[in-house]
PDB file of C-alpha atoms in Angstrom:
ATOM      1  CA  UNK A   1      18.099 -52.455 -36.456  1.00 53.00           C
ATOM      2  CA  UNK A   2      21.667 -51.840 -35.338  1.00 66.00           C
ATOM      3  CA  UNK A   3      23.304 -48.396 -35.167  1.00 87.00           C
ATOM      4  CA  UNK A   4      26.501 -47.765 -37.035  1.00 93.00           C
ATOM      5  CA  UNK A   5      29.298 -48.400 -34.957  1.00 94.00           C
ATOM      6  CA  UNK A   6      33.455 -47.839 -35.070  1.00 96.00           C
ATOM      7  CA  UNK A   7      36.397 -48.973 -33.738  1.00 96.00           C
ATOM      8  CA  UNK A   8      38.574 -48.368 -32.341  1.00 96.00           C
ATOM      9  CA  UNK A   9      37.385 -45.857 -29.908  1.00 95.00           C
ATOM     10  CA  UNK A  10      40.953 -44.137 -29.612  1.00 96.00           C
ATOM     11  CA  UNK A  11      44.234 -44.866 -30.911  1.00 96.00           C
ATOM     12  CA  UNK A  12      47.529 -43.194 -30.476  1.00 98.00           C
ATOM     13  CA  UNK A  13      49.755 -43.717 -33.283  1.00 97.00           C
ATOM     14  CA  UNK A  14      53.190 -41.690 -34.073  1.00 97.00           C
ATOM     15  CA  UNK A  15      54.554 -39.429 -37.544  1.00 97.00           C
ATOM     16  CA  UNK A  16      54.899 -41.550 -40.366  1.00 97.00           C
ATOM     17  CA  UNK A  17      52.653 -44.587 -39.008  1.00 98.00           C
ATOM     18  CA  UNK A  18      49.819 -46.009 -41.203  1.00 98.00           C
ATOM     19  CA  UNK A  19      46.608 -46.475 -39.394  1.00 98.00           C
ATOM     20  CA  UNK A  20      43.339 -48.247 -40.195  1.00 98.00           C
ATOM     21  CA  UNK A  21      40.110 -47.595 -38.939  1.00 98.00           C
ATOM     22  CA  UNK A  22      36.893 -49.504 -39.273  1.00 98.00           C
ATOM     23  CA  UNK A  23      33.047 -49.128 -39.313  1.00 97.00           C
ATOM     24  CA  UNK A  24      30.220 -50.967 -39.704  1.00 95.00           C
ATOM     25  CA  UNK A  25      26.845 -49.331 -41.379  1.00 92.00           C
ATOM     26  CA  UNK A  26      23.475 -50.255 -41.087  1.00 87.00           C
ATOM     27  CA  UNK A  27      22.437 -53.629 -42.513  1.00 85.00           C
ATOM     28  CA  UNK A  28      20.695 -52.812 -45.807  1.00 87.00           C
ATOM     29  CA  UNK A  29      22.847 -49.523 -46.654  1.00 90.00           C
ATOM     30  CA  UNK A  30      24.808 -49.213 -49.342  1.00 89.00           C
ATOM     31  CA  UNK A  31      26.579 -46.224 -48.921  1.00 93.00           C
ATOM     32  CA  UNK A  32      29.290 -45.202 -46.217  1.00 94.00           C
ATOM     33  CA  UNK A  33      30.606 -41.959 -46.139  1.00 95.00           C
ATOM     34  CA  UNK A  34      33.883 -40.381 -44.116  1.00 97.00           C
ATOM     35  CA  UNK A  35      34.540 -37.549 -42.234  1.00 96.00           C
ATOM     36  CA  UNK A  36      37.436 -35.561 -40.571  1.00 97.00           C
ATOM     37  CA  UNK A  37      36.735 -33.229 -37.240  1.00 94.00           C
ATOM     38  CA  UNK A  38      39.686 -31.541 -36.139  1.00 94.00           C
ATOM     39  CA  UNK A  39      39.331 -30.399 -32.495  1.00 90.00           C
ATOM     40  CA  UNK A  40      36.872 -27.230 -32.816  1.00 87.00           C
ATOM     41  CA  UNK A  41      35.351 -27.665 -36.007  1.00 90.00           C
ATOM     42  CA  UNK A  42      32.883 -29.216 -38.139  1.00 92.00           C
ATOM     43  CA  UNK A  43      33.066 -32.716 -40.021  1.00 94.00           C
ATOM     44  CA  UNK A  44      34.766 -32.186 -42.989  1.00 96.00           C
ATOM     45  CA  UNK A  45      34.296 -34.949 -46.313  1.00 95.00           C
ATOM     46  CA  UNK A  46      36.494 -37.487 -46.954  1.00 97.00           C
ATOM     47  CA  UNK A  47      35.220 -39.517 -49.559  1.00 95.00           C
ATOM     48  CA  UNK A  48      32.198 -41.849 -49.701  1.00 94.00           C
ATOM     49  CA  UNK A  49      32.355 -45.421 -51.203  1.00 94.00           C
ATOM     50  CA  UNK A  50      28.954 -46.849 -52.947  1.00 91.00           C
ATOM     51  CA  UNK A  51      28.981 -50.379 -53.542  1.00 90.00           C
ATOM     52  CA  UNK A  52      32.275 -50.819 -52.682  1.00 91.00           C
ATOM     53  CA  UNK A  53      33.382 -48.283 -55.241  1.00 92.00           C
ATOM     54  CA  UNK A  54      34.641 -44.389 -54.344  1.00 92.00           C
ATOM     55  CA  UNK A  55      32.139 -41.920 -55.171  1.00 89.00           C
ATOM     56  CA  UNK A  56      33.222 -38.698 -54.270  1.00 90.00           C
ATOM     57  CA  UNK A  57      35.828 -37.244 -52.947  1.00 93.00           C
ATOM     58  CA  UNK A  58      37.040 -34.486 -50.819  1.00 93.00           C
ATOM     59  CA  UNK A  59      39.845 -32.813 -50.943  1.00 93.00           C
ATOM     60  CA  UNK A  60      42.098 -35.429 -49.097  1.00 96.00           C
ATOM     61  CA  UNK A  61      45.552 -36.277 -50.463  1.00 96.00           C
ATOM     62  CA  UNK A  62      45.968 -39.784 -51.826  1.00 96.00           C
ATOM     63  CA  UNK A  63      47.636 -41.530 -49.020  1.00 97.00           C
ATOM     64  CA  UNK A  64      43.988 -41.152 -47.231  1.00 98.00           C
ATOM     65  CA  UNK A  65      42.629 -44.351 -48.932  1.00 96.00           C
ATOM     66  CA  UNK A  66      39.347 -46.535 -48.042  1.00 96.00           C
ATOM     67  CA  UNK A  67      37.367 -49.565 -48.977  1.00 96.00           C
ATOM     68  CA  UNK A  68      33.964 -50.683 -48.560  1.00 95.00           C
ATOM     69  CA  UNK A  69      32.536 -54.852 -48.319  1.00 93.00           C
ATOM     70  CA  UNK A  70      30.129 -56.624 -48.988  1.00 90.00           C
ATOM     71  CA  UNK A  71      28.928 -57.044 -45.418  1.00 86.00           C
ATOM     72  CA  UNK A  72      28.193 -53.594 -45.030  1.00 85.00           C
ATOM     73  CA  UNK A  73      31.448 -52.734 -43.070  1.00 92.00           C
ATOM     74  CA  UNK A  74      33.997 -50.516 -43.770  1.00 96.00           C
ATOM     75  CA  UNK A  75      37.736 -49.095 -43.432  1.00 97.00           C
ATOM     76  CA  UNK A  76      39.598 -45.901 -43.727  1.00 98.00           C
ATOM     77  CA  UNK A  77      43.332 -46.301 -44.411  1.00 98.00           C
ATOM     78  CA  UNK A  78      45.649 -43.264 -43.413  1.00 98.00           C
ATOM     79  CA  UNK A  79      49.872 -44.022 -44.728  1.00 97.00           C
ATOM     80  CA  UNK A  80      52.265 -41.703 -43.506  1.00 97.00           C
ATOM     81  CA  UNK A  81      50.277 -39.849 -40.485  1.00 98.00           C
ATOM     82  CA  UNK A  82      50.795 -36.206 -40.319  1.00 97.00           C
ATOM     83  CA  UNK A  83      50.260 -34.086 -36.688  1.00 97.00           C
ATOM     84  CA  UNK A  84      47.765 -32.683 -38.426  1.00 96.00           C
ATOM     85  CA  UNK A  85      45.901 -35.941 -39.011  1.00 98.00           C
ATOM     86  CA  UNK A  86      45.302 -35.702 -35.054  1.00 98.00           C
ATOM     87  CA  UNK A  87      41.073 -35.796 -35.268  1.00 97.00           C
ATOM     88  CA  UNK A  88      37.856 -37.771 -34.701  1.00 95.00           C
ATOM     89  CA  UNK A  89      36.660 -39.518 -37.894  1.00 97.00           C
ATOM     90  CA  UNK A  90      33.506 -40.238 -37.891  1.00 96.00           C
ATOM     91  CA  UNK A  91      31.752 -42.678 -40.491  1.00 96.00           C
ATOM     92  CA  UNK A  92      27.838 -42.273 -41.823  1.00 95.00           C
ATOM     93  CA  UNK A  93      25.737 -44.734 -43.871  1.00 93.00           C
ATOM     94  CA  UNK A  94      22.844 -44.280 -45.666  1.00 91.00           C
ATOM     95  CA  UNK A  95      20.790 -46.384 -47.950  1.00 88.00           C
ATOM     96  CA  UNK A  96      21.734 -44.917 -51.776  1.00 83.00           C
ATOM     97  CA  UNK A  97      24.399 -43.138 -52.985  1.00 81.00           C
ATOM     98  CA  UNK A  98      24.832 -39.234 -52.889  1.00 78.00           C
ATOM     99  CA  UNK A  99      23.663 -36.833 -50.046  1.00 77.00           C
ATOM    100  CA  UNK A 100      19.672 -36.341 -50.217  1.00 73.00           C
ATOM    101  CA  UNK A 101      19.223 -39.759 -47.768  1.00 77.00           C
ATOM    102  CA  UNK A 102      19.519 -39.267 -44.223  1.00 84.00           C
ATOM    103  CA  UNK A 103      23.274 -40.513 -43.257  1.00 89.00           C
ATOM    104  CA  UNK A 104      23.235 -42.036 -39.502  1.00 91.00           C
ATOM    105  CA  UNK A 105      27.000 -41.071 -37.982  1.00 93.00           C
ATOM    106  CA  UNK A 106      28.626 -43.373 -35.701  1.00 94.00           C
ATOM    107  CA  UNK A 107      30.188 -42.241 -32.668  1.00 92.00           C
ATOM    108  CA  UNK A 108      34.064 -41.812 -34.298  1.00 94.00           C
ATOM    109  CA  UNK A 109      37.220 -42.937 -34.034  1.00 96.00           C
ATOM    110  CA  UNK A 110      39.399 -40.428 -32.090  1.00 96.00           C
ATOM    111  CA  UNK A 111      42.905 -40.413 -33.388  1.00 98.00           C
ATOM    112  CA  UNK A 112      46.107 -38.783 -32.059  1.00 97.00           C
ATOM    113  CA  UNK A 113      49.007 -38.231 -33.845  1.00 97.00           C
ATOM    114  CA  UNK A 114      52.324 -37.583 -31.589  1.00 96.00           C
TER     115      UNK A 114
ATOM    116  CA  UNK B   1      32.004 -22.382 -52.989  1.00 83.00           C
ATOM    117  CA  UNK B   2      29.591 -23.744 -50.256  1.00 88.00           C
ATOM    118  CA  UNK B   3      29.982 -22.377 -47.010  1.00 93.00           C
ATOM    119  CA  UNK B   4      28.320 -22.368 -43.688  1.00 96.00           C
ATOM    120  CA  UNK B   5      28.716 -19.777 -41.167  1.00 96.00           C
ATOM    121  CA  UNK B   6      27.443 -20.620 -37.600  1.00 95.00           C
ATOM    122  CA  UNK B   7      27.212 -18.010 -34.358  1.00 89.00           C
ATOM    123  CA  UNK B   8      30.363 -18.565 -32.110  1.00 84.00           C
ATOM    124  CA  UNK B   9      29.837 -20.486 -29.027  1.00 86.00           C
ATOM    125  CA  UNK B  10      29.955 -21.577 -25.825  1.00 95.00           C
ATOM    126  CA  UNK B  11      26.332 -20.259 -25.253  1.00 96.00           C
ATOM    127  CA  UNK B  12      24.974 -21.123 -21.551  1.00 97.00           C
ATOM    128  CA  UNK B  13      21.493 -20.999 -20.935  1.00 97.00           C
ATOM    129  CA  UNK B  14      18.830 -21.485 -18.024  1.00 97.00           C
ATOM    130  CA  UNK B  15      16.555 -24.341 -17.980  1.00 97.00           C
ATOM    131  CA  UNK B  16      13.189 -22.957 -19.758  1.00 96.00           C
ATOM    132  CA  UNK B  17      15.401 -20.134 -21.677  1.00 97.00           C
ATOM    133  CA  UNK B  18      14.715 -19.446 -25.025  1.00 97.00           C
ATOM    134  CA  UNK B  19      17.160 -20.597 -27.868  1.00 97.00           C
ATOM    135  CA  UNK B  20      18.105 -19.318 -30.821  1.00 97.00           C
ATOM    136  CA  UNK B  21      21.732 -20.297 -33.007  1.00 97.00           C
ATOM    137  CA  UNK B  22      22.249 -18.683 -35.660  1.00 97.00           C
ATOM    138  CA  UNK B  23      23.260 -19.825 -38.821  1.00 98.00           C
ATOM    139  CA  UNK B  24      23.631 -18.283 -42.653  1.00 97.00           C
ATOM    140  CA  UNK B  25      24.753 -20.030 -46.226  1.00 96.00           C
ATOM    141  CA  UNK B  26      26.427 -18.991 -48.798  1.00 95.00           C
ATOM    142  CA  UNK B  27      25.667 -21.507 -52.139  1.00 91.00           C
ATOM    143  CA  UNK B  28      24.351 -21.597 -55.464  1.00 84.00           C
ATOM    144  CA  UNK B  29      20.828 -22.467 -56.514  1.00 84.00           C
ATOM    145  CA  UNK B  30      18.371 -23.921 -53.776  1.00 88.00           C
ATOM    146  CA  UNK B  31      19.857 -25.786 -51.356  1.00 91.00           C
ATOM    147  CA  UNK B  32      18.761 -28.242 -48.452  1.00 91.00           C
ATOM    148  CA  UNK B  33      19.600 -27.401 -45.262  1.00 94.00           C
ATOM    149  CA  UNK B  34      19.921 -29.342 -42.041  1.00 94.00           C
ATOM    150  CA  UNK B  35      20.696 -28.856 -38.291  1.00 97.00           C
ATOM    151  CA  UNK B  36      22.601 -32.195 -36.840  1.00 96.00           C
ATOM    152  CA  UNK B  37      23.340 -32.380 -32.820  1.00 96.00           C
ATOM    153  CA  UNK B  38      25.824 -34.202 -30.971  1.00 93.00           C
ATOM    154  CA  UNK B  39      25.791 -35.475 -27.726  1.00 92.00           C
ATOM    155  CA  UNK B  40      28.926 -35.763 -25.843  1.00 86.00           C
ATOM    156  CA  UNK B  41      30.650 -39.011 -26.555  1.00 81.00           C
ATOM    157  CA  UNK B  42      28.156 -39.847 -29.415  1.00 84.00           C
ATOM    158  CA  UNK B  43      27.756 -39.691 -33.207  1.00 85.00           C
ATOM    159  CA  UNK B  44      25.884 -36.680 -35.225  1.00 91.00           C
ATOM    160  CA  UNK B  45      21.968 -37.426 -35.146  1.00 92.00           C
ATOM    161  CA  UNK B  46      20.046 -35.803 -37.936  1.00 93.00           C
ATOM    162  CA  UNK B  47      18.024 -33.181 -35.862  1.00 96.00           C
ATOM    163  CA  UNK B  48      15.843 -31.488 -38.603  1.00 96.00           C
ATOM    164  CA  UNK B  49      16.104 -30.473 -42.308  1.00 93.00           C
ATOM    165  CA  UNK B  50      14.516 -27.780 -44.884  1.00 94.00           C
ATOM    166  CA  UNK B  51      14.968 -28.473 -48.617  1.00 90.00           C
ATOM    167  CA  UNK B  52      13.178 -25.474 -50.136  1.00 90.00           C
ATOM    168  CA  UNK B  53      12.326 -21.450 -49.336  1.00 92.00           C
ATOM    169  CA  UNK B  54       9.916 -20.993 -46.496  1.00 94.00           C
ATOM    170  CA  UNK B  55      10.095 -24.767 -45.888  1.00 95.00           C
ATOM    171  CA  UNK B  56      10.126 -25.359 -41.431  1.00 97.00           C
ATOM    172  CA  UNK B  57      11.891 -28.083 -40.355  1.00 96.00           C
ATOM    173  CA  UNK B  58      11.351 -29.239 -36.608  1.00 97.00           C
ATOM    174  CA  UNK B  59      12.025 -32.243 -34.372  1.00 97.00           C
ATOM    175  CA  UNK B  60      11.932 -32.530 -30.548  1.00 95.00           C
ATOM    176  CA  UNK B  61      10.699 -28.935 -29.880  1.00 97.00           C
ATOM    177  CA  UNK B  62      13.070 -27.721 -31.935  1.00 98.00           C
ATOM    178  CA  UNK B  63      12.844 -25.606 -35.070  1.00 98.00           C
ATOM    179  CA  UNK B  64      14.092 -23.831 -38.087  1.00 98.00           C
ATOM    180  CA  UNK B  65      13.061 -21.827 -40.794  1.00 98.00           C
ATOM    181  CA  UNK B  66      14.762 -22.087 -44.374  1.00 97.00           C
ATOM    182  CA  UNK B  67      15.306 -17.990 -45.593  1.00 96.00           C
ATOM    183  CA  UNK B  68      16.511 -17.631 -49.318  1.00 94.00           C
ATOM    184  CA  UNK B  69      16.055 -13.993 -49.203  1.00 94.00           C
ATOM    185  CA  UNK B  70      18.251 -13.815 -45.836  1.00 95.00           C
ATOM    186  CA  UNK B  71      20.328 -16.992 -46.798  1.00 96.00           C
ATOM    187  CA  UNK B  72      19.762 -18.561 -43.074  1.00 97.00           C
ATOM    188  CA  UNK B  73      18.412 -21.199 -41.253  1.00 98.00           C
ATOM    189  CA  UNK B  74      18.587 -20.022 -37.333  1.00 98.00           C
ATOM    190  CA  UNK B  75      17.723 -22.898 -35.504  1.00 98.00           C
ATOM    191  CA  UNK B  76      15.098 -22.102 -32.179  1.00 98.00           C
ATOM    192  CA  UNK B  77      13.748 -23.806 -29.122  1.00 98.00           C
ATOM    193  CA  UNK B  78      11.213 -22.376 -27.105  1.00 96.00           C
ATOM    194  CA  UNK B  79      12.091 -24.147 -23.091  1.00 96.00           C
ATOM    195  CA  UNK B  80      15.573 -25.629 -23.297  1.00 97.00           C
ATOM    196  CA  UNK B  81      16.330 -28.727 -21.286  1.00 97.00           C
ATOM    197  CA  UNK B  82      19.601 -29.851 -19.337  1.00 96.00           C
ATOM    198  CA  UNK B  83      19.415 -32.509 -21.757  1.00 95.00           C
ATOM    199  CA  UNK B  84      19.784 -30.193 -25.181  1.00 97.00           C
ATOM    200  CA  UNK B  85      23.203 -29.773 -24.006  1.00 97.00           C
ATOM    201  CA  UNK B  86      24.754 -30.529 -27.250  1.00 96.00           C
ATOM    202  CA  UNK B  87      26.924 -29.261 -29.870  1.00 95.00           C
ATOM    203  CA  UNK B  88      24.571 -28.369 -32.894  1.00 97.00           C
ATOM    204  CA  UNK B  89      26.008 -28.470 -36.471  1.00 97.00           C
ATOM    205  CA  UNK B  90      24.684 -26.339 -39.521  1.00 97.00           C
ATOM    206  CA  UNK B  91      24.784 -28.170 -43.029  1.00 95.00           C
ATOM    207  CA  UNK B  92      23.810 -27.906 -46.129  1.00 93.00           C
ATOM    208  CA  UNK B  93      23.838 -30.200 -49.540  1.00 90.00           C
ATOM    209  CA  UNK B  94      23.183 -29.114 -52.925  1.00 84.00           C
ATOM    210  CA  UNK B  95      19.345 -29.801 -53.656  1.00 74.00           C
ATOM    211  CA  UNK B  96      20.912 -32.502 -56.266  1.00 75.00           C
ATOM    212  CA  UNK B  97      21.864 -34.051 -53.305  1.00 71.00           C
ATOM    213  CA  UNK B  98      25.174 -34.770 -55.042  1.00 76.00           C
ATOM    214  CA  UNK B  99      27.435 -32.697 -53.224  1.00 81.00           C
ATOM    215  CA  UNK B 100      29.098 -33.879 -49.771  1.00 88.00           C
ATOM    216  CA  UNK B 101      27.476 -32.138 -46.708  1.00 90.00           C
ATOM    217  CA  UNK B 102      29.119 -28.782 -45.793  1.00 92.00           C
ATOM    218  CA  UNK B 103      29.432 -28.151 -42.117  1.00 94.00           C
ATOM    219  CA  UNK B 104      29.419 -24.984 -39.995  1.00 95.00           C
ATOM    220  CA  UNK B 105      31.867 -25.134 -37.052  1.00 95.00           C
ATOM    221  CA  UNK B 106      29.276 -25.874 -34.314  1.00 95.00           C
ATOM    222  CA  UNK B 107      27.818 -24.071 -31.558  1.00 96.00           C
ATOM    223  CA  UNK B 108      28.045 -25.917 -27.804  1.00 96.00           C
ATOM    224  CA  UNK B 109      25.428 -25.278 -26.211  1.00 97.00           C
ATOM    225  CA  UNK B 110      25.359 -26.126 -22.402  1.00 97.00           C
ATOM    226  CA  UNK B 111      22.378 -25.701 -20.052  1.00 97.00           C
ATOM    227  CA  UNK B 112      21.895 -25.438 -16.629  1.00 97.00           C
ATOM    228  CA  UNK B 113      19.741 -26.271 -14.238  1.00 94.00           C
TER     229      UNK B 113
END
């Protein structure tokens, strides 16, 4: 059984870029859900997708934006990057949808915004 | 709303120290609780969990007890290691389980030998 894994490991983009990041859950789960760490703090939700549909989300504007495939990978879309979008997102899958299953993170994306 | 409030870190221990991190809740109804650690350059692991009153988690030596009349869930060891050097996260989830994990701020722990 495979961990859940990300990539890129770091990326440097500028104000105003779009960025995309990706992850790939454990085979077999069918829920991936998205987090935001600022330096300092603790993850904070983004939105989860079930099935390839959203189902939930956090209070994130609209231009954060994901998707979820069939093959059990995943992306998280950011348009117009803020400064403040400077963090390490960090993906977790579990097997069903909601929050009582155990979600396994992945080791984030660390993203800087100059 | 939900909201987790952790003890402020750094905290540097001794190998063979006792641990404690502190950690209260504020939510409605009965939620489950959960203590997640991460290693430096890695992902959150799932380190223990409560889901009712009185309930003990505990995982790897470490433990924690879920309080409803104190509204905490300190998290203890009894002999740190160099290798619990960590961050460790606070959560907690509505016992629906359909509300997002709420995070505490993390505590780094660092110990030495």
């Amino acid at each position: 059984e495979t961990g859940v894994t990300q990539s890129p490991t770091h990326l440097i983009k500028t104000r105003g870029q779009q960025v995309t990041l990706r992850c790939s859950s454990q085979s077999g789960h069918n829920t991936v859900s998205w987090y935001q760490q600022a330096l300092g703090q603790g993850p904070q939700f983004i939105f989860q997708y079930y099935r390839e549909e959203e189902n939930g989300r956090g209070n994130f504007p609209p231009r954060f934006s994901g998707l979820q495939f069939p093959n059990y990978s995943s992306e998280l879309n950011v348009n117009a990057l803020e400064l403040d979008d400077s963090a390490l997102y960090l993906c977790a899958s579990s097997l069903d949808s909601g929050f009582t299953d155990t979600q396994y993170f992945g080791p984030g994306t660390r993203l800087t915004v100059l | 709303g939900n909201s987790v409030t952790q003890m402020e870190g750094p905290v540097t221990l001794s190998e063979e120290a006792f641990l404690t991190i502190n950690c209260t809740y504020t939510a409605t109804g009965y939620p489950s609780l959960f203590w997640y650690v991460q290693y430096p350059g890695e992902g959150l692991q799932l380190l223990l969990k409560a889901t009712k009153a009185d309930d003990k988690g505990s995982n790897k030596g470490f433990e924690a007890t879920y309080r409803k009349e104190t509204t905490s869930f300190h998290l203890e060891k009894g002999s740190v290691q160099v290798s619990d050097s960590a961050v460790y996260f606070c959560a907690l989830s509505s016992s629906s389980g359909n509300t997002p994990l709420v995070f505490g701020k993390g505590t780094r722990l660092s110990v030495i030998a």
